[in-house]
Amino acid sequence: MAKDLYLAGEWRQGRGPVAQSIFPADGTVNAEFSTASVDDVNEAIEQADLAWRSSAWCESLPHQRAQVLYKVADIITERAEALSQLQTRDNGKPHAETMALVMSAAATARYVAAACETMDGELTSQRAADFMTMSVYEPVGVVAAITPWNSPIASEVQKLAPALAGGNAVILKPAQETSLIALELARIFEEAGLPKGLLSVLPGSGSVVGDAIVNHPLVRKISFTGGTTTGRRLAHIAAERLITTSLELGGKSPTIVLADADLDLAVKGVVYGIFSSAGQACIAGSRLFVAEEIYQEFMDKLVAATKGLRIGHPEKPGMHLGSLINEKHLNSVDGYVQLAKSEGGTVVCGGERMVEGEHAQGCFYLPTIITGLNNTARVCQEEIFGPVLVVMPFADEAALLAEANDSIYGLAAGIWTENYRKAMQLARALEVGTVWINTYKKFSISTPFGGFKESGIGREKGRLGILSYMQQKSIYLGLNETPNTWCD
Ligand code: NAP
């Protein structure tokens, strides 16, 4: 397991403080690793700038870049078990979930490789007799990729693969909690044949290492996934520097259950939508609106299904929820539950830390359902990023839509109904980047993903995801010797 940082193709001791990876399920130390200093950051970025300008990578044929990405996908697949275990140790998610993230990372690398081979420029303005024009796409240069801890390998490959396919160099700063998996990715890209200098993985804190990266004059794009507060801060820096950003930020996603929904299917979808990843997902369906006519029947089924979830050691097979990422985050989640109570909410299940037996040493929190509040409550407006669902009945569909949209966030939404015409009307009216109808948290790598409102700017995935790491250039080619008009 890599413990040094990866600086422009070299493994070396970082000059920043030593950090620890801690297994949140029992508090044991997985490993110590070195972090980057500001000098390391500067060196990596200078090397990255040299590498994308001078290495053959940027000028190579798309299928040559694709070969490296196919190899990355193959290595990730071969090492899936070890990578999954490493992520589980880093962030406490159950093995089945981290395995899904690993397979998603491999699929992303494969998709981007195939898309990269088939990307075209365009000939434009075909009608002009004396010149022709073309539209071509070029790398932006050095890209800063900054990621959170909740789905590390998937969100990191989602940035590295398209940025590298586009001919850029990347400086990746992973979340401190999940640095080990990011370092393993560096090892994989190196083994797959990525030329030296194009990738650096620099663990360290956001306030020192992240800040030094995004403020460096040679960085030309910030690709960030994380909280809205940090995203806003990075957007200010990018605006000042006039560089582009992709910002994948927080959410407070509404799920709507209409009276004609298949209730058993909807219950399963709602439970998965909020409680998988122990609610530590940007797209967690954390606000639930249920039609008044079916409210009690639905709640009975929902509470029963929630109480049936298995919460435990994430390395043990069959667990639905593992531990939260750390003590500080658990206290924040619990603080929101206490706040809901003080605002008049009723905790109908969960609402506390698990402290007995195998749960005693880790950061385990019971899946929690709160009722009795309306959409203006703070727990309905602020992202909790934990296993906490607030449920509200609704009578009037027009008022429901206004409430569902009453949020600073606009990442995702879920709709459960057998009436597809109504579902489509709601889907078009919801102010969010992704809508799931009669399903939730399904992902396709070819389908763009991103947020409305304060959930983000830009889109990842799909062919647009590669183009977002490139800049468009127009080229005019004169076809005859006619002088320009002014010279006549
Ligand atoms: P965060 O606190 O915003 O941190 C995200 C990353 O930014 C970490 O690597 C962090 O470093 C770094 N960072 C912090 N301050 C920085 C600064 N001043 N300059 C540069 N980098 C800085 O978010 P988090 O708590 O890790 O993750 C949870 C959030 O991510 C939630 O809001 C969730 O909704 C969002 N998220 C969004 C998506 C999406 O696709 N929309 C996906 C996953 C998660 P440290 O190592 O110091 O923390």
Coordinates of C-alpha atoms and ligand atoms in Angstrom, one line a residue:
M1 CA 0.0 0.0 0.0
A2 CA 1.4 3.4 -1.0
K3 CA 2.3 5.6 1.9
D4 CA 4.3 8.3 0.1
L5 CA 2.8 10.8 -2.2
Y6 CA 2.9 10.6 -6.0
L7 CA 4.6 13.7 -7.4
A8 CA 4.9 14.0 -11.2
G9 CA 5.6 10.3 -11.7
E10 CA 7.8 9.9 -8.6
W11 CA 6.9 8.2 -5.3
R12 CA 8.4 10.3 -2.5
Q13 CA 8.0 11.4 1.1
G14 CA 5.8 14.5 1.2
R15 CA 7.2 17.5 3.0
G16 CA 3.9 18.2 4.8
P17 CA 2.8 16.7 8.2
V18 CA 2.3 13.0 8.5
A19 CA -1.4 12.0 8.5
Q20 CA -3.4 8.9 9.4
S21 CA -6.1 6.8 7.8
I22 CA -8.5 5.6 10.4
F23 CA -11.0 2.8 10.1
P24 CA -14.2 4.5 11.4
A25 CA -15.8 1.2 12.3
D26 CA -13.4 0.6 15.2
G27 CA -11.0 3.5 15.3
T28 CA -7.9 1.5 14.4
V29 CA -5.2 3.1 12.4
N30 CA -5.0 1.7 8.8
A31 CA -1.8 3.5 7.9
E32 CA 0.2 6.6 8.3
F33 CA 1.1 8.5 5.1
S34 CA 2.9 11.7 4.2
T35 CA 1.1 14.8 3.0
A36 CA 2.2 17.4 0.5
S37 CA 3.7 20.8 1.4
V38 CA 3.1 24.0 -0.6
D39 CA 6.6 23.4 -2.1
D40 CA 5.5 19.9 -3.2
V41 CA 2.3 21.5 -4.8
N42 CA 4.3 24.1 -6.7
E43 CA 6.8 21.5 -7.9
A44 CA 4.0 19.1 -9.0
I45 CA 2.1 21.8 -10.9
E46 CA 5.3 23.1 -12.7
Q47 CA 6.1 19.5 -13.7
A48 CA 2.4 19.0 -14.8
D49 CA 2.6 22.1 -17.0
L50 CA 5.8 20.9 -18.6
A51 CA 4.3 17.4 -19.1
W52 CA 1.1 18.3 -20.9
R53 CA 2.9 20.8 -23.1
S54 CA 5.9 18.7 -24.0
S55 CA 5.0 15.0 -23.6
A56 CA 3.7 13.2 -26.6
W57 CA 0.5 12.6 -24.6
C58 CA -1.4 15.7 -25.7
E59 CA -0.4 15.1 -29.4
S60 CA -1.0 11.3 -29.3
L61 CA -3.8 9.7 -31.3
P62 CA -7.0 9.2 -29.3
H63 CA -6.7 5.4 -29.5
Q64 CA -3.2 5.6 -27.8
R65 CA -4.7 7.6 -24.9
A66 CA -7.6 5.1 -24.9
Q67 CA -5.2 2.2 -24.5
V68 CA -3.9 3.6 -21.2
L69 CA -7.5 4.0 -20.0
Y70 CA -8.5 0.5 -21.0
K71 CA -5.5 -0.8 -19.1
V72 CA -6.6 1.3 -16.1
A73 CA -10.0 -0.3 -16.3
D74 CA -8.5 -3.8 -16.5
I75 CA -6.2 -3.3 -13.5
I76 CA -9.0 -1.9 -11.4
T77 CA -11.1 -4.9 -12.3
E78 CA -8.3 -7.4 -11.5
R79 CA -7.8 -5.7 -8.1
A80 CA -11.4 -5.0 -7.4
E81 CA -11.5 -7.0 -4.1
A82 CA -8.4 -5.3 -2.7
L83 CA -9.5 -1.9 -3.8
S84 CA -12.9 -2.4 -2.3
Q85 CA -11.4 -3.5 1.0
L86 CA -9.1 -0.5 1.1
Q87 CA -12.1 1.9 0.6
T88 CA -14.1 0.2 3.3
R89 CA -11.1 0.6 5.7
D90 CA -10.8 4.3 4.6
N91 CA -14.5 5.3 4.9
G92 CA -16.5 2.6 6.7
K93 CA -18.9 1.8 3.8
P94 CA -20.0 -1.8 3.6
H95 CA -18.1 -4.0 1.2
A96 CA -20.9 -4.4 -1.3
E97 CA -21.1 -0.6 -1.7
T98 CA -17.4 -0.1 -2.1
M99 CA -17.3 -3.0 -4.6
A100 CA -20.0 -1.2 -6.6
L101 CA -17.8 2.0 -6.5
V102 CA -14.8 0.1 -7.8
M103 CA -16.8 -1.5 -10.6
S104 CA -18.2 1.9 -11.5
A105 CA -14.7 3.4 -11.6
A106 CA -13.6 0.6 -14.0
A107 CA -16.7 1.2 -16.2
T108 CA -16.0 4.9 -16.3
A109 CA -12.4 4.4 -17.5
R110 CA -13.7 2.0 -20.2
Y111 CA -16.5 4.4 -21.3
V112 CA -14.1 7.4 -21.5
A113 CA -11.6 5.3 -23.5
A114 CA -14.3 4.4 -26.0
A115 CA -15.7 7.9 -26.2
C116 CA -12.2 9.4 -26.5
E117 CA -11.6 7.2 -29.6
T118 CA -14.8 8.4 -31.2
M119 CA -14.7 12.1 -30.5
D120 CA -14.7 14.4 -33.5
G121 CA -14.0 18.0 -34.3
E122 CA -16.4 19.6 -36.8
L123 CA -16.1 21.4 -40.2
T124 CA -18.4 24.4 -39.9
S125 CA -19.8 27.0 -42.3
Q126 CA -19.5 24.7 -45.4
R127 CA -21.1 27.3 -47.7
A128 CA -18.3 29.9 -47.8
A129 CA -16.5 29.7 -51.1
D130 CA -13.2 31.4 -50.2
F131 CA -12.6 29.8 -46.8
M132 CA -13.6 27.0 -44.6
T133 CA -13.8 26.8 -40.8
M134 CA -13.4 24.1 -38.3
S135 CA -14.1 23.7 -34.7
V136 CA -11.5 21.8 -32.7
Y137 CA -11.1 20.9 -29.1
E138 CA -7.9 21.3 -27.2
P139 CA -6.7 20.6 -23.6
V140 CA -7.1 23.3 -21.0
G141 CA -3.7 22.4 -19.4
V142 CA -3.3 21.7 -15.7
V143 CA -6.5 20.6 -14.0
A144 CA -7.0 20.6 -10.2
A145 CA -9.2 17.7 -9.2
I146 CA -10.5 17.9 -5.6
T147 CA -12.6 15.1 -4.1
P148 CA -14.6 14.2 -1.0
W149 CA -14.4 11.0 1.1
N150 CA -17.8 9.5 0.4
S151 CA -17.4 7.7 -3.0
P152 CA -13.7 8.2 -3.6
I153 CA -12.6 5.8 -6.3
A154 CA -15.7 6.5 -8.4
S155 CA -15.5 10.3 -8.1
E156 CA -11.8 10.3 -8.7
V157 CA -11.8 8.2 -11.9
Q158 CA -14.8 10.3 -13.0
K159 CA -12.4 13.3 -13.1
L160 CA -9.0 11.7 -14.0
A161 CA -10.2 9.7 -17.0
P162 CA -11.9 12.5 -18.9
A163 CA -9.3 15.1 -18.0
L164 CA -6.4 12.8 -19.1
A165 CA -8.4 11.7 -22.2
G166 CA -8.7 15.4 -23.1
G167 CA -4.8 15.7 -23.1
N168 CA -4.5 17.5 -19.8
A169 CA -2.3 16.9 -16.8
V170 CA -4.1 16.5 -13.4
I171 CA -3.2 17.3 -9.8
L172 CA -5.5 15.2 -7.6
K173 CA -6.1 16.3 -4.0
P174 CA -8.2 13.6 -2.3
A175 CA -10.1 14.0 1.0
Q176 CA -7.7 13.4 3.8
E177 CA -9.8 10.5 5.1
T178 CA -9.5 8.6 1.8
S179 CA -6.0 9.4 0.7
L180 CA -5.0 5.7 0.5
I181 CA -7.3 4.8 -2.3
A182 CA -6.3 7.8 -4.3
L183 CA -2.6 6.8 -4.0
E184 CA -3.5 3.3 -5.2
L185 CA -5.1 4.9 -8.2
A186 CA -1.9 6.7 -8.9
R187 CA -0.1 3.4 -8.9
I188 CA -2.7 2.0 -11.3
F189 CA -2.4 4.8 -13.8
E190 CA 1.4 4.5 -13.6
E191 CA 1.3 0.8 -14.3
A192 CA -1.1 1.4 -17.1
G193 CA 1.6 3.4 -18.9
L194 CA 0.5 7.0 -18.2
P195 CA 3.6 9.2 -19.1
K196 CA 5.4 10.7 -16.1
G197 CA 4.4 14.2 -14.9
L198 CA 0.8 14.1 -16.1
L199 CA -0.6 12.9 -12.8
S200 CA 0.2 13.9 -9.2
V201 CA -1.7 12.7 -6.2
L202 CA -1.1 15.1 -3.3
P203 CA -2.8 14.2 0.0
G204 CA -3.1 17.0 2.5
S205 CA -5.6 19.4 4.0
G206 CA -8.0 21.4 1.9
S207 CA -7.0 24.6 3.6
V208 CA -3.2 24.2 2.8
V209 CA -2.7 21.8 -0.1
G210 CA -6.1 22.4 -1.8
D211 CA -5.8 26.1 -1.4
A212 CA -2.3 26.1 -2.9
I213 CA -3.4 24.1 -5.8
V214 CA -6.4 26.2 -6.8
N215 CA -4.5 29.4 -6.4
H216 CA -1.5 28.4 -8.5
P217 CA -1.3 30.5 -11.7
L218 CA -0.6 27.4 -13.9
V219 CA -3.8 25.7 -12.9
R220 CA -6.4 26.3 -15.6
K221 CA -9.4 24.4 -14.4
I222 CA -10.9 23.3 -11.0
S223 CA -12.9 20.2 -11.0
F224 CA -14.4 19.9 -7.5
T225 CA -16.8 17.6 -5.8
G226 CA -17.7 18.4 -2.2
G227 CA -19.8 20.7 0.0
T228 CA -21.5 23.9 -1.3
T229 CA -19.6 26.1 1.2
T230 CA -16.2 24.9 -0.2
G231 CA -17.5 25.0 -3.7
R232 CA -18.6 28.6 -3.4
R233 CA -15.1 29.5 -2.0
L234 CA -13.5 27.8 -5.0
A235 CA -15.9 29.5 -7.4
H236 CA -14.7 32.9 -6.0
I237 CA -11.1 32.0 -6.6
A238 CA -11.9 30.7 -10.1
A239 CA -13.8 33.9 -10.9
E240 CA -10.9 36.0 -9.8
R241 CA -8.5 34.0 -11.9
L242 CA -10.9 33.7 -14.8
I243 CA -10.5 29.9 -15.0
T244 CA -13.3 27.3 -15.5
T245 CA -14.8 25.1 -12.9
S246 CA -17.0 22.0 -12.6
L247 CA -18.6 22.0 -9.2
E248 CA -20.5 18.9 -8.0
L249 CA -22.0 20.1 -4.6
G250 CA -24.4 19.3 -1.9
G251 CA -28.1 18.3 -2.0
K252 CA -31.4 18.0 -0.1
S253 CA -33.2 15.9 -2.6
P254 CA -37.0 15.5 -2.4
T255 CA -38.8 12.2 -3.1
I256 CA -42.5 12.3 -3.9
V257 CA -44.8 9.3 -3.4
L258 CA -48.2 9.8 -5.1
A259 CA -51.3 8.0 -4.0
D260 CA -51.3 5.6 -6.9
A261 CA -47.7 4.4 -6.4
D262 CA -46.7 0.8 -6.0
L263 CA -46.2 1.2 -2.2
D264 CA -43.9 -1.8 -1.7
L265 CA -41.7 -0.8 -4.5
A266 CA -41.7 2.8 -3.3
V267 CA -40.8 1.8 0.3
K268 CA -37.8 -0.1 -1.0
G269 CA -36.7 2.7 -3.2
V270 CA -37.1 5.4 -0.5
V271 CA -35.2 3.3 2.1
Y272 CA -32.4 2.7 -0.4
G273 CA -32.4 6.3 -1.5
I274 CA -31.8 7.7 1.9
F275 CA -30.1 5.0 4.0
S276 CA -27.6 3.4 1.6
S277 CA -24.1 4.9 2.3
A278 CA -25.6 5.7 5.7
G279 CA -27.1 8.7 4.0
Q280 CA -23.6 10.1 3.2
A281 CA -24.5 10.7 -0.4
C282 CA -25.0 14.0 -2.2
I283 CA -28.1 12.5 -3.8
A284 CA -29.6 11.0 -0.7
G285 CA -33.4 11.4 -0.9
S286 CA -33.6 13.2 2.5
R287 CA -37.0 15.0 2.2
L288 CA -40.0 12.7 1.6
F289 CA -43.4 13.9 0.5
V290 CA -46.2 11.3 0.8
A291 CA -49.8 11.7 -0.4
E292 CA -52.1 12.2 2.5
E293 CA -54.5 9.3 1.4
I294 CA -51.7 6.7 1.7
Y295 CA -49.6 8.4 4.4
Q296 CA -50.3 6.1 7.3
E297 CA -50.1 2.9 5.3
F298 CA -46.9 4.0 3.7
M299 CA -45.4 5.1 7.0
D300 CA -46.1 1.7 8.6
K301 CA -44.3 0.0 5.8
L302 CA -41.5 2.5 5.8
V303 CA -40.8 2.3 9.5
A304 CA -40.9 -1.5 9.4
A305 CA -38.5 -1.7 6.5
T306 CA -36.1 0.8 8.2
K307 CA -36.1 -1.1 11.5
G308 CA -35.2 -4.2 9.5
L309 CA -32.0 -2.8 8.1
R310 CA -28.7 -4.4 9.3
I311 CA -26.2 -1.9 10.6
G312 CA -22.8 -3.2 11.5
H313 CA -19.1 -3.9 10.8
P314 CA -18.7 -2.9 7.1
E315 CA -16.4 -5.8 6.4
K316 CA -19.1 -8.3 7.5
P317 CA -21.2 -9.6 4.6
G318 CA -24.8 -8.5 4.3
M319 CA -24.7 -5.1 6.1
H320 CA -26.9 -2.4 4.8
L321 CA -25.2 0.4 6.6
G322 CA -21.7 0.7 7.9
S323 CA -20.3 3.4 10.1
L324 CA -20.3 7.2 9.5
I325 CA -16.9 8.7 8.5
N326 CA -15.8 10.0 11.9
E327 CA -16.8 11.2 15.3
K328 CA -17.1 14.8 14.3
H329 CA -19.5 14.0 11.5
L330 CA -21.6 11.7 13.8
N331 CA -21.9 14.5 16.3
S332 CA -23.1 16.8 13.5
V333 CA -25.7 14.3 12.4
D334 CA -26.9 13.8 15.9
G335 CA -26.9 17.6 16.4
Y336 CA -29.5 17.8 13.5
V337 CA -31.7 15.1 15.1
Q338 CA -31.7 17.0 18.4
L339 CA -32.4 20.2 16.5
A340 CA -35.4 18.5 14.8
K341 CA -36.8 17.6 18.2
S342 CA -36.3 21.1 19.5
E343 CA -38.2 22.4 16.4
G344 CA -41.2 20.1 17.3
G345 CA -40.3 17.1 15.2
T346 CA -41.1 13.5 16.3
V347 CA -38.4 10.8 15.9
V348 CA -40.4 7.8 14.8
C349 CA -37.4 5.5 14.6
G350 CA -33.7 5.7 15.2
G351 CA -32.4 9.0 16.5
E352 CA -29.4 7.8 18.4
R353 CA -25.9 6.4 18.2
M354 CA -25.4 2.7 18.5
V355 CA -23.1 2.0 21.5
E356 CA -23.5 -1.7 22.4
G357 CA -21.4 -4.7 21.4
E358 CA -19.7 -4.5 18.0
H359 CA -20.9 -0.9 17.5
A360 CA -19.3 0.4 20.6
Q361 CA -15.9 1.4 19.1
G362 CA -17.2 2.8 15.8
C363 CA -19.3 5.7 14.5
F364 CA -22.6 3.9 14.0
Y365 CA -25.9 5.8 13.9
L366 CA -29.4 4.3 13.7
P367 CA -31.3 5.1 10.5
T368 CA -33.7 7.8 11.6
I369 CA -37.1 9.0 10.5
I370 CA -38.6 12.3 11.6
T371 CA -42.1 13.5 11.2
G372 CA -44.2 16.5 12.4
L373 CA -42.2 19.2 10.7
N374 CA -42.8 21.2 7.6
N375 CA -40.4 22.1 4.8
T376 CA -39.2 25.3 6.4
A377 CA -37.6 23.4 9.3
R378 CA -33.8 23.6 9.3
V379 CA -33.5 19.8 8.9
C380 CA -35.5 20.1 5.7
Q381 CA -33.4 22.9 4.4
E382 CA -29.8 22.0 5.4
E383 CA -27.9 19.0 4.1
I384 CA -27.3 16.6 7.0
F385 CA -25.3 14.0 5.0
G386 CA -26.3 11.2 7.3
P387 CA -29.1 8.6 7.8
V388 CA -31.9 11.0 8.6
L389 CA -35.1 11.2 6.6
V390 CA -37.8 13.8 7.2
V391 CA -41.3 12.8 6.1
M392 CA -44.1 15.2 5.3
P393 CA -47.7 14.4 4.1
F394 CA -49.2 16.5 1.3
A395 CA -52.8 17.0 0.1
D396 CA -52.4 19.4 -2.8
E397 CA -50.1 18.6 -5.7
A398 CA -49.5 22.2 -6.8
A399 CA -48.4 23.1 -3.2
L400 CA -46.3 20.0 -3.1
L401 CA -44.3 21.1 -6.2
A402 CA -43.6 24.5 -4.7
E403 CA -42.4 22.8 -1.5
A404 CA -40.2 20.3 -3.3
N405 CA -38.6 23.1 -5.2
D406 CA -38.3 25.3 -2.0
S407 CA -34.6 24.6 -1.4
I408 CA -31.3 26.2 -2.2
Y409 CA -30.3 22.8 -3.6
G410 CA -31.3 21.2 -6.9
L411 CA -29.3 18.0 -7.2
A412 CA -31.9 15.2 -7.6
A413 CA -35.4 14.1 -7.0
G414 CA -37.4 10.8 -6.9
I415 CA -41.1 10.3 -8.0
W416 CA -43.1 7.2 -7.3
T417 CA -46.4 6.8 -9.2
E418 CA -48.0 4.5 -11.8
N419 CA -49.2 7.5 -13.8
Y420 CA -46.3 8.2 -16.2
R421 CA -48.0 11.3 -17.7
K422 CA -48.1 12.9 -14.2
A423 CA -44.6 11.7 -13.5
M424 CA -43.2 13.4 -16.6
Q425 CA -45.0 16.6 -15.7
L426 CA -43.5 16.6 -12.3
A427 CA -40.1 15.6 -13.7
R428 CA -40.0 18.6 -16.0
A429 CA -41.2 21.0 -13.2
L430 CA -38.7 19.9 -10.5
E431 CA -35.7 22.2 -10.4
V432 CA -33.1 19.5 -10.1
G433 CA -30.3 18.0 -12.3
T434 CA -31.5 14.4 -12.1
V435 CA -34.9 12.9 -11.7
W436 CA -35.6 9.2 -11.0
I437 CA -39.1 7.9 -11.7
N438 CA -39.9 4.6 -10.0
T439 CA -36.3 4.0 -9.2
Y440 CA -33.6 5.8 -7.3
K441 CA -29.8 6.2 -7.3
K442 CA -29.4 4.4 -10.6
F443 CA -26.5 5.7 -12.7
S444 CA -25.4 5.4 -16.3
I445 CA -21.9 6.7 -17.1
S446 CA -23.1 7.9 -20.5
T447 CA -25.8 10.1 -18.9
P448 CA -24.6 13.6 -17.7
F449 CA -24.8 14.4 -14.0
G450 CA -24.8 17.7 -12.1
G451 CA -26.8 20.1 -10.1
F452 CA -29.2 23.0 -10.5
K453 CA -29.1 26.0 -8.1
E454 CA -26.5 25.6 -5.3
S455 CA -25.9 22.0 -6.1
G456 CA -23.4 22.8 -8.7
I457 CA -22.2 24.2 -12.0
G458 CA -21.4 22.0 -15.0
R459 CA -21.9 18.4 -15.8
E460 CA -19.8 15.3 -15.4
K461 CA -20.1 12.0 -17.3
G462 CA -21.1 11.4 -20.9
R463 CA -19.3 12.8 -23.8
L464 CA -19.9 16.3 -22.4
G465 CA -17.8 15.2 -19.4
I466 CA -14.7 14.9 -21.7
L467 CA -15.4 18.2 -23.5
S468 CA -15.7 19.9 -20.2
Y469 CA -11.9 19.4 -19.8
M470 CA -11.2 20.9 -23.2
Q471 CA -11.4 24.3 -24.8
Q472 CA -13.0 24.8 -28.2
K473 CA -11.0 26.6 -30.9
S474 CA -12.2 27.9 -34.3
I475 CA -9.8 27.7 -37.2
Y476 CA -10.4 29.6 -40.5
L477 CA -8.6 28.3 -43.6
G478 CA -8.4 30.6 -46.6
L479 CA -9.0 28.7 -49.9
N480 CA -8.1 31.3 -52.6
E481 CA -6.0 34.3 -53.1
T482 CA -8.7 37.0 -52.8
P483 CA -7.4 39.7 -50.5
N484 CA -9.4 40.7 -47.4
T485 CA -12.0 43.4 -48.3
W486 CA -10.3 46.2 -46.5
C487 CA -7.1 45.7 -48.7
D488 CA -9.0 46.1 -52.0
Ligands
NAP1 P1 -15.8 19.4 1.7 O1 -15.6 19.7 3.1 O2 -16.3 20.5 0.8 O3 -14.4 18.7 1.1 C1 -14.3 18.3 -0.2 C2 -12.8 18.4 -0.6 O4 -12.4 19.8 -0.6 C3 -11.8 17.7 0.4 O5 -10.8 17.1 -0.3 C4 -11.4 18.9 1.2 O6 -10.1 18.7 1.9 C5 -11.3 20.0 0.1 N1 -11.2 21.3 0.6 C6 -11.8 21.8 1.7 N2 -11.5 23.2 1.8 C7 -10.8 23.5 0.7 C8 -10.2 24.7 0.2 N3 -10.3 25.9 0.9 N4 -9.5 24.7 -0.9 C9 -9.4 23.6 -1.6 N5 -9.9 22.4 -1.2 C10 -10.6 22.4 -0.1 O7 -16.8 18.2 1.5 P2 -16.9 16.8 2.3 O8 -17.4 17.0 3.7 O9 -15.5 16.1 2.1 O10 -17.9 16.0 1.4 C11 -19.3 16.0 1.6 C12 -19.9 17.0 0.6 O11 -19.7 16.6 -0.7 C13 -21.5 17.0 0.8 O12 -21.9 18.3 0.7 C14 -21.9 16.2 -0.5 O13 -23.2 16.5 -0.9 C15 -20.9 16.6 -1.5 N6 -20.8 15.7 -2.6 C16 -21.3 16.1 -3.8 C17 -21.3 15.2 -4.9 C18 -21.9 15.6 -6.2 O14 -21.6 14.9 -7.2 N7 -22.7 16.6 -6.3 C19 -20.8 13.9 -4.7 C20 -20.3 13.6 -3.4 C21 -20.3 14.5 -2.4 P3 -10.0 18.0 3.3 O15 -9.3 16.8 3.1 O16 -9.3 19.0 4.2 O17 -11.4 17.8 3.8

